[in-house]
PDB file of C-alpha atoms in Angstrom:
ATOM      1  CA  UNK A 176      29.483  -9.061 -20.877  1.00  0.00           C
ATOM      2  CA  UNK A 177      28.880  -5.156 -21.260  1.00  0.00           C
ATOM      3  CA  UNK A 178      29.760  -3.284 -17.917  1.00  0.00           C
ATOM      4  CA  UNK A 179      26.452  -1.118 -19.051  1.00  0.00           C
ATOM      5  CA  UNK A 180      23.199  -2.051 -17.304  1.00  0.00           C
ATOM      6  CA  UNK A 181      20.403  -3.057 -19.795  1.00  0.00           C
ATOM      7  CA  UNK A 182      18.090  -0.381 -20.491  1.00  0.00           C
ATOM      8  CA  UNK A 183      14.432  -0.859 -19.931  1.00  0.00           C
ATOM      9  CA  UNK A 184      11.490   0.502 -20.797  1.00  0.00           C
ATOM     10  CA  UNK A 185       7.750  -0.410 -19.637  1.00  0.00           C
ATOM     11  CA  UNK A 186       5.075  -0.305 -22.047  1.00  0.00           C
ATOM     12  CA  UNK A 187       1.567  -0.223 -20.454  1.00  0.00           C
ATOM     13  CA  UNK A 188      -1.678   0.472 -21.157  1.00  0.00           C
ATOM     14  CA  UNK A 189      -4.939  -1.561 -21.498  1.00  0.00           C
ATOM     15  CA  UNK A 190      -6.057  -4.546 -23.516  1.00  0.00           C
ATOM     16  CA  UNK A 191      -6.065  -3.584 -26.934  1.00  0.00           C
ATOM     17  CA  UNK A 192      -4.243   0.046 -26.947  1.00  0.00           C
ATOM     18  CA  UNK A 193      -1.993  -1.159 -29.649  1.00  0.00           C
ATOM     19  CA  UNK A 194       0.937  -1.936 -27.150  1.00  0.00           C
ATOM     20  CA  UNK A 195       2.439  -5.279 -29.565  1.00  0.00           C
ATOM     21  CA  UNK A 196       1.730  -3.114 -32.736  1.00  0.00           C
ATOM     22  CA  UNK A 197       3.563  -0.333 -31.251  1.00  0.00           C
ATOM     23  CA  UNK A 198       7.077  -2.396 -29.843  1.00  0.00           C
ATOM     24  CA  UNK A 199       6.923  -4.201 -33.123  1.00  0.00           C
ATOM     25  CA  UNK A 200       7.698  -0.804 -34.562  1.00  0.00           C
ATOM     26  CA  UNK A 201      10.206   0.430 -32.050  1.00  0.00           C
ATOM     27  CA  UNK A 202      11.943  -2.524 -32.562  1.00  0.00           C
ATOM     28  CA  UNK A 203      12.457  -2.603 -36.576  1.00  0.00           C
ATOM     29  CA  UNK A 204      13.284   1.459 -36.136  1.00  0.00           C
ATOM     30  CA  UNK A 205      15.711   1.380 -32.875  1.00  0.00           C
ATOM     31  CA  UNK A 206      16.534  -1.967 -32.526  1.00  0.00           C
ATOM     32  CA  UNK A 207      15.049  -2.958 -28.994  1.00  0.00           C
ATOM     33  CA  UNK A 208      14.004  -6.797 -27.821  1.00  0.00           C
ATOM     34  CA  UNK A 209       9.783  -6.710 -27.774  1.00  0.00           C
ATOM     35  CA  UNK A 210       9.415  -8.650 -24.533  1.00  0.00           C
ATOM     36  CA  UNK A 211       5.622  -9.694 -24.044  1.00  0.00           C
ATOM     37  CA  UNK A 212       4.413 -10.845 -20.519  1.00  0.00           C
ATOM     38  CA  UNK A 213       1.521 -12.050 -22.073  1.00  0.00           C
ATOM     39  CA  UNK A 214       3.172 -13.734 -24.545  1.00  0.00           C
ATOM     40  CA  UNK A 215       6.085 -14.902 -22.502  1.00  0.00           C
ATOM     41  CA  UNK A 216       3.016 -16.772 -20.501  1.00  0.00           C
ATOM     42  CA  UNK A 217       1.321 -17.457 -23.315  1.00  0.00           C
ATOM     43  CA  UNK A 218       4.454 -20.033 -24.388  1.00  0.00           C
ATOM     44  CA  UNK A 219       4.818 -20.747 -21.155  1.00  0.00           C
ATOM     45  CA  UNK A 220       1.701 -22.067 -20.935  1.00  0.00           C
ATOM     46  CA  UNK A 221       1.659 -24.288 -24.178  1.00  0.00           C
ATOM     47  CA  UNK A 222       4.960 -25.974 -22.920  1.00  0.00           C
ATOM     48  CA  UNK A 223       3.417 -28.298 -20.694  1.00  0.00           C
ATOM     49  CA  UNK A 224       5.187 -26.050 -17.772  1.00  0.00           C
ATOM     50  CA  UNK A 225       4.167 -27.168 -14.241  1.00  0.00           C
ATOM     51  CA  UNK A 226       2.585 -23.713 -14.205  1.00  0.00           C
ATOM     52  CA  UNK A 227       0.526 -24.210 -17.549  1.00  0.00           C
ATOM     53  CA  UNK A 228      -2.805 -24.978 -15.787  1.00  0.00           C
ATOM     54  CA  UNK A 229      -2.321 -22.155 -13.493  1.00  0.00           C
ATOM     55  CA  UNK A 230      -1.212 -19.544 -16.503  1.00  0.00           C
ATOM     56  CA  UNK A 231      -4.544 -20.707 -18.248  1.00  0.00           C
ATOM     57  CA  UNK A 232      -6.887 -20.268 -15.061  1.00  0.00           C
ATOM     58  CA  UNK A 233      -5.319 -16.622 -15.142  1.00  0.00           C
ATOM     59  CA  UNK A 234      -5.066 -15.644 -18.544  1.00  0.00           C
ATOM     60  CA  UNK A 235      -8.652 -16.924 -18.739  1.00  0.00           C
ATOM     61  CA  UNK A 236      -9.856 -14.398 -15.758  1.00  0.00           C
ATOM     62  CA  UNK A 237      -8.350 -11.805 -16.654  1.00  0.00           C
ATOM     63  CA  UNK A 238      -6.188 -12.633 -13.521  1.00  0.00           C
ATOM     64  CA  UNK A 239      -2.573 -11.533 -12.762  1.00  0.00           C
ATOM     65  CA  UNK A 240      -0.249 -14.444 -13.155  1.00  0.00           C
ATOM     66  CA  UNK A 241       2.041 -14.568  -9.685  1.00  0.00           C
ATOM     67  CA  UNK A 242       4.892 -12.344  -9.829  1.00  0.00           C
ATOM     68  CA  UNK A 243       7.430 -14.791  -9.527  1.00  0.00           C
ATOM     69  CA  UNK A 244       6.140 -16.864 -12.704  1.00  0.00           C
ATOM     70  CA  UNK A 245       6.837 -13.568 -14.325  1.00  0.00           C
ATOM     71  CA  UNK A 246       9.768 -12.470 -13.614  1.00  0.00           C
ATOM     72  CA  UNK A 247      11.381 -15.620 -13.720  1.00  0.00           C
ATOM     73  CA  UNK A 248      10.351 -15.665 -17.429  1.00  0.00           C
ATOM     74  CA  UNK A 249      11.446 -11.997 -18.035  1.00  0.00           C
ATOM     75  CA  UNK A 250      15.179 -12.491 -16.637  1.00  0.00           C
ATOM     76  CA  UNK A 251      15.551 -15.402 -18.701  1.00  0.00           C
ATOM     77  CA  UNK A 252      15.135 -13.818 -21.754  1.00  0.00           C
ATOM     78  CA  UNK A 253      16.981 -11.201 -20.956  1.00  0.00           C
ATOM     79  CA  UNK A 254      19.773 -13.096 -19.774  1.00  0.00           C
ATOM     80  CA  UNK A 255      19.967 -15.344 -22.697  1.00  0.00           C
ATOM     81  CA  UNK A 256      19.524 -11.685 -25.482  1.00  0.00           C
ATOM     82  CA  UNK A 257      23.135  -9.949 -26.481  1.00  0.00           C
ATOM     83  CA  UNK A 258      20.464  -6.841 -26.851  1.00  0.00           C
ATOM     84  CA  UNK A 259      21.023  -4.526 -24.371  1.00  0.00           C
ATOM     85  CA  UNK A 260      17.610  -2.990 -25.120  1.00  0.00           C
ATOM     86  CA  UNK A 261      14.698  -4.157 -23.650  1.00  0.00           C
ATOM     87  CA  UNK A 262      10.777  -3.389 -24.279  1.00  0.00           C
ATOM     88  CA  UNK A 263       8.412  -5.168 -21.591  1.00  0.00           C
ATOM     89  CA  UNK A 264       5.579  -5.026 -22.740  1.00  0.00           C
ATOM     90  CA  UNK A 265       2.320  -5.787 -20.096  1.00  0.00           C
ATOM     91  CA  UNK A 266       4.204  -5.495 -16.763  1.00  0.00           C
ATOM     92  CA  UNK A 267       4.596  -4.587 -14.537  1.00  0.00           C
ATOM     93  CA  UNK A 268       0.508  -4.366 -13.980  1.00  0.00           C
ATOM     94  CA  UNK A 269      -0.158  -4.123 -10.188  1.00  0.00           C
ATOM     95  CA  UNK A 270       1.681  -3.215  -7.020  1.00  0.00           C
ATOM     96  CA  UNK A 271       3.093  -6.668  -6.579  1.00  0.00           C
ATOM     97  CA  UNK A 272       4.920  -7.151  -9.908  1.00  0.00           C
ATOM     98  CA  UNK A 273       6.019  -3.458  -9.291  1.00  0.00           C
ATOM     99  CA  UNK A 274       7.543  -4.623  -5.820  1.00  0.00           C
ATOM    100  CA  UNK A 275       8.889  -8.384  -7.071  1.00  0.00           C
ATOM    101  CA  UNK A 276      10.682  -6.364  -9.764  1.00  0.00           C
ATOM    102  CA  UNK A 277      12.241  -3.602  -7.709  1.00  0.00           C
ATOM    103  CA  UNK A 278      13.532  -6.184  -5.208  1.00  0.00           C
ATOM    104  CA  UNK A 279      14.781  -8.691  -7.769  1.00  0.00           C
ATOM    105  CA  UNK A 280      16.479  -5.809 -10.684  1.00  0.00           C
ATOM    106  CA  UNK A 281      16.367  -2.771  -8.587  1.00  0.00           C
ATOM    107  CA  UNK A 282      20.687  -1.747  -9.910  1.00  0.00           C
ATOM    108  CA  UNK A 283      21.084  -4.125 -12.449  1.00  0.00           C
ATOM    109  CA  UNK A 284      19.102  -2.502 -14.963  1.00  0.00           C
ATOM    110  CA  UNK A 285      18.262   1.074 -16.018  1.00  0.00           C
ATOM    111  CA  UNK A 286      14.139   2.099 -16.472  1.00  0.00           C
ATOM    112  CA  UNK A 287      14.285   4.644 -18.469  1.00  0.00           C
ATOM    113  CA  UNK A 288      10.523   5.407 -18.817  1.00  0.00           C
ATOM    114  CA  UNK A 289       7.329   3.745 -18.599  1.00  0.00           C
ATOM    115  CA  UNK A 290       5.798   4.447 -22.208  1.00  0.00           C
ATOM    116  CA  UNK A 291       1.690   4.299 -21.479  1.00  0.00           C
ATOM    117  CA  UNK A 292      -0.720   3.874 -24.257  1.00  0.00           C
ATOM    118  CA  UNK A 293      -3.923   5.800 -23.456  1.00  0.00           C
ATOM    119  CA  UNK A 294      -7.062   5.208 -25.174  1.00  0.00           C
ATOM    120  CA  UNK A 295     -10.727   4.298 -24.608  1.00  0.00           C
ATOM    121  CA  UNK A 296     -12.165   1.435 -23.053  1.00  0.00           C
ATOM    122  CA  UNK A 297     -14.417   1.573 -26.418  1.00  0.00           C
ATOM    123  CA  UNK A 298     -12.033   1.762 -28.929  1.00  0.00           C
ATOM    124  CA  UNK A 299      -9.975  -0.844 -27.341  1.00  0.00           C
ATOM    125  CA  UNK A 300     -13.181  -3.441 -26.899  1.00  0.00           C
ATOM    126  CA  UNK A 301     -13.897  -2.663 -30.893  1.00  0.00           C
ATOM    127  CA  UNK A 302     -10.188  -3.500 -31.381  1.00  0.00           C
ATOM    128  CA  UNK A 303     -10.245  -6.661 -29.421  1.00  0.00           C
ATOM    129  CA  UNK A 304     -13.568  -7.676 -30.729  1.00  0.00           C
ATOM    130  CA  UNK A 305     -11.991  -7.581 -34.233  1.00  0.00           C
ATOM    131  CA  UNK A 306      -8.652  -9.263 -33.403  1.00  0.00           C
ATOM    132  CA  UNK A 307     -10.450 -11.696 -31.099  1.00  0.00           C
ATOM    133  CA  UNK A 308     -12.226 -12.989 -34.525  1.00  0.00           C
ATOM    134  CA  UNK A 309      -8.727 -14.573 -35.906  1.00  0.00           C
ATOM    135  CA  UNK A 310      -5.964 -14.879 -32.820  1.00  0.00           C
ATOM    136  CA  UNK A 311      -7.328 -17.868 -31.462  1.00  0.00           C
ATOM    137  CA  UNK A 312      -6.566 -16.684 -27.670  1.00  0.00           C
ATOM    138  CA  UNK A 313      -8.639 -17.819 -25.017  1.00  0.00           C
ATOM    139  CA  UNK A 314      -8.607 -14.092 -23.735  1.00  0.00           C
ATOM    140  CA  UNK A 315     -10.392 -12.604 -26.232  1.00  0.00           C
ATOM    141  CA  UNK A 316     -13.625 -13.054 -26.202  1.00  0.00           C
ATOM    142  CA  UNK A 317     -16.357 -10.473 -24.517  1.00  0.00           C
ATOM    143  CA  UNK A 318     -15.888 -12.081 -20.945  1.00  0.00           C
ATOM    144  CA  UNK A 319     -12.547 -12.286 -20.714  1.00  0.00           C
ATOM    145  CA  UNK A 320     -11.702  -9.021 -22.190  1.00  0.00           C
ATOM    146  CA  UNK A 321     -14.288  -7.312 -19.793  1.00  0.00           C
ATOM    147  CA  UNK A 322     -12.279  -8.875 -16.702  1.00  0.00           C
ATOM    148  CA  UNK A 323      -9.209  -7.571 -18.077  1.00  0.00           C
ATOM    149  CA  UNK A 324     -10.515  -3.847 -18.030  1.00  0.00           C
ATOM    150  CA  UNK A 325     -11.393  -4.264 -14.227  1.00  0.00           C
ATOM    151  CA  UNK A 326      -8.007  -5.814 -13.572  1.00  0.00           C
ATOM    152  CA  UNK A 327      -6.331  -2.697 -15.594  1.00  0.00           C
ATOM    153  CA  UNK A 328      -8.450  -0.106 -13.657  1.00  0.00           C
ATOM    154  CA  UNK A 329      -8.409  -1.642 -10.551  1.00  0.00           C
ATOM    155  CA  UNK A 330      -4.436  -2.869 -10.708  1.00  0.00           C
ATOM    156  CA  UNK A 331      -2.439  -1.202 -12.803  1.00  0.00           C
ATOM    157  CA  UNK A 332      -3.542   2.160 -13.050  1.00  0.00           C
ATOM    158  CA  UNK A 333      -2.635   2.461  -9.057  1.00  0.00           C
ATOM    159  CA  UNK A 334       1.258   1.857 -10.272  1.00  0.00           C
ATOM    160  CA  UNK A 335       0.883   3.810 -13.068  1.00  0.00           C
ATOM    161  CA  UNK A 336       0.543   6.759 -10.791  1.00  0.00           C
ATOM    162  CA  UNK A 337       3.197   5.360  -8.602  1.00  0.00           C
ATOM    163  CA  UNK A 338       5.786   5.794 -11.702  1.00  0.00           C
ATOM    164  CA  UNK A 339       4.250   9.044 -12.415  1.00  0.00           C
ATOM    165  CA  UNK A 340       5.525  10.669  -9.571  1.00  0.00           C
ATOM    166  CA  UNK A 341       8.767   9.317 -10.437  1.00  0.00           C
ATOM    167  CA  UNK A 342       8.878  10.856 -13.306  1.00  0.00           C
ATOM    168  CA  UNK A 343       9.127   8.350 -15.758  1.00  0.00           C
ATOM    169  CA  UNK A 344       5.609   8.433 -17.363  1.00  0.00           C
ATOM    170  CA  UNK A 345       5.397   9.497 -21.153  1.00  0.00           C
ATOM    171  CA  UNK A 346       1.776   9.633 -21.828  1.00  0.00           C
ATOM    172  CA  UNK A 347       0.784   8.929 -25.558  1.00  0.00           C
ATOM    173  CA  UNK A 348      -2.558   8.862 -26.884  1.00  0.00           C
ATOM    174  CA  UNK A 349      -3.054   5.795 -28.582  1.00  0.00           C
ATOM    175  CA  UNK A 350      -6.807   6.285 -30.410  1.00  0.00           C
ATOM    176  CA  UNK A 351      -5.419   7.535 -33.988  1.00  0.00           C
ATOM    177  CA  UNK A 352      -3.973   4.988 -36.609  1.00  0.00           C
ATOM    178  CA  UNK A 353      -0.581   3.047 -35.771  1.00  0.00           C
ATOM    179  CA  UNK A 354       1.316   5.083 -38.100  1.00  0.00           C
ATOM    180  CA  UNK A 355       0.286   8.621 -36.218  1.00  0.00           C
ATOM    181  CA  UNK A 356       1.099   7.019 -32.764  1.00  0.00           C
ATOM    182  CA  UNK A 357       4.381   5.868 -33.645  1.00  0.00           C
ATOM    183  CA  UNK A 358       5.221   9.595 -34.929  1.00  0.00           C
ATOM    184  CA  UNK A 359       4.431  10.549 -31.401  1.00  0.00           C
ATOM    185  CA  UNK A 360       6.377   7.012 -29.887  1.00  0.00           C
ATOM    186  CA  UNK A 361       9.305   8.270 -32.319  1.00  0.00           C
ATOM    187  CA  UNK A 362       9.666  11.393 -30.953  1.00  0.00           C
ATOM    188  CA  UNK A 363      10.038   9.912 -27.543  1.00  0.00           C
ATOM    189  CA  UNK A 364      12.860   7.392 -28.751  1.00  0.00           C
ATOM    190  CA  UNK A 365      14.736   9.961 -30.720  1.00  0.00           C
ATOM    191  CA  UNK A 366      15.303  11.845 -27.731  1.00  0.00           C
ATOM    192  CA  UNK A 367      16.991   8.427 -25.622  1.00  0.00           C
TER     193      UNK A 367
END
């Protein structure tokens, strides 16, 4: 194993920003593991997991799965990747999955940013409302997505300052097509 930590970057932002669409392309340009939380949870869930019922109840809310669920699922697949490159995509996305991660990584891996996708509340409802029609997840549909707003505003935008006066913020305005937000992502990544 590589005496180099992994390096990490956050991706944030709120439902429907774009933030899959975007580490799908970071990945295929500059080779980094896409790491969903939501996705992660998502399997989790349809594993038949102890925690499967509780994952649902969550997802389902618009609720922030316990930190420990999380993590636990995040370590393991970066413990079983060879990639030392790591997108995590969706967390962390309130004070306590900030804390559980500091306590449980803090010096064995290096955060090199926290890329945050900014856009509308509109736009992303439109967006949602459209992919909502054909991804068959229980968390998109009007109620759902509408509880996952107030869980962004009310959760993670609180950390999102946090990081910001660490420095490690890069801001990117995510309302224009894919392809003119990744220019912007790419400029970001070129510079690593």
């Amino acid at each position: 194993m590589s005496a180099t930590k992994p390096l990490v970057i956050f991706v944030l932002g709120g439902p429907g920003v774009g933030k899959g669409t975007q580490c799908g392309k970071i990945v295929e340009k500059y080779g980094f593991v896409h790491m969903s939380a939501g996705d992660l949870l998502r399997k989790e869930k349809a594993s038949g997991s102890k925690d499967g019922d509780m994952i649902e109840h969550c997802l389902k809310e618009g609720k922030i799965v316990p930190v420990e669920v999380t993590l636990n699922l995040l370590q393991k697949e970066m413990d079983n990747n060879a990639t030392r490159k790591f997108l995590i995509d969706g967390f962390p996305r309130n004070e306590d999955n900030m804390d559980g991660w500091e306590k449980r990584m803090n010096g064995k891996v290096d955060v090199k940013m926290v890329l945050f996708f900014d856009c509308s509340e509109e736009v992303c409802l439109r967006r949602l409302t459209v992919r909502g029609e054909t991804s068959g997840r229980t968390d998109d549909n009007l109620e759902s997505i509408r509880k996952r707003f107030q869980t962004y505003q009310l959760q993670t935008l609180p950390i999102l300052r946090k990081y910001e006066a660490l420095g490690l913020v890069r801001r990117i305005d995510a309302t224009p097509t894919p392809d003119v937000v990744f220019a912007e992502v790419s400029k970001l990544f070129d510079a690593l």
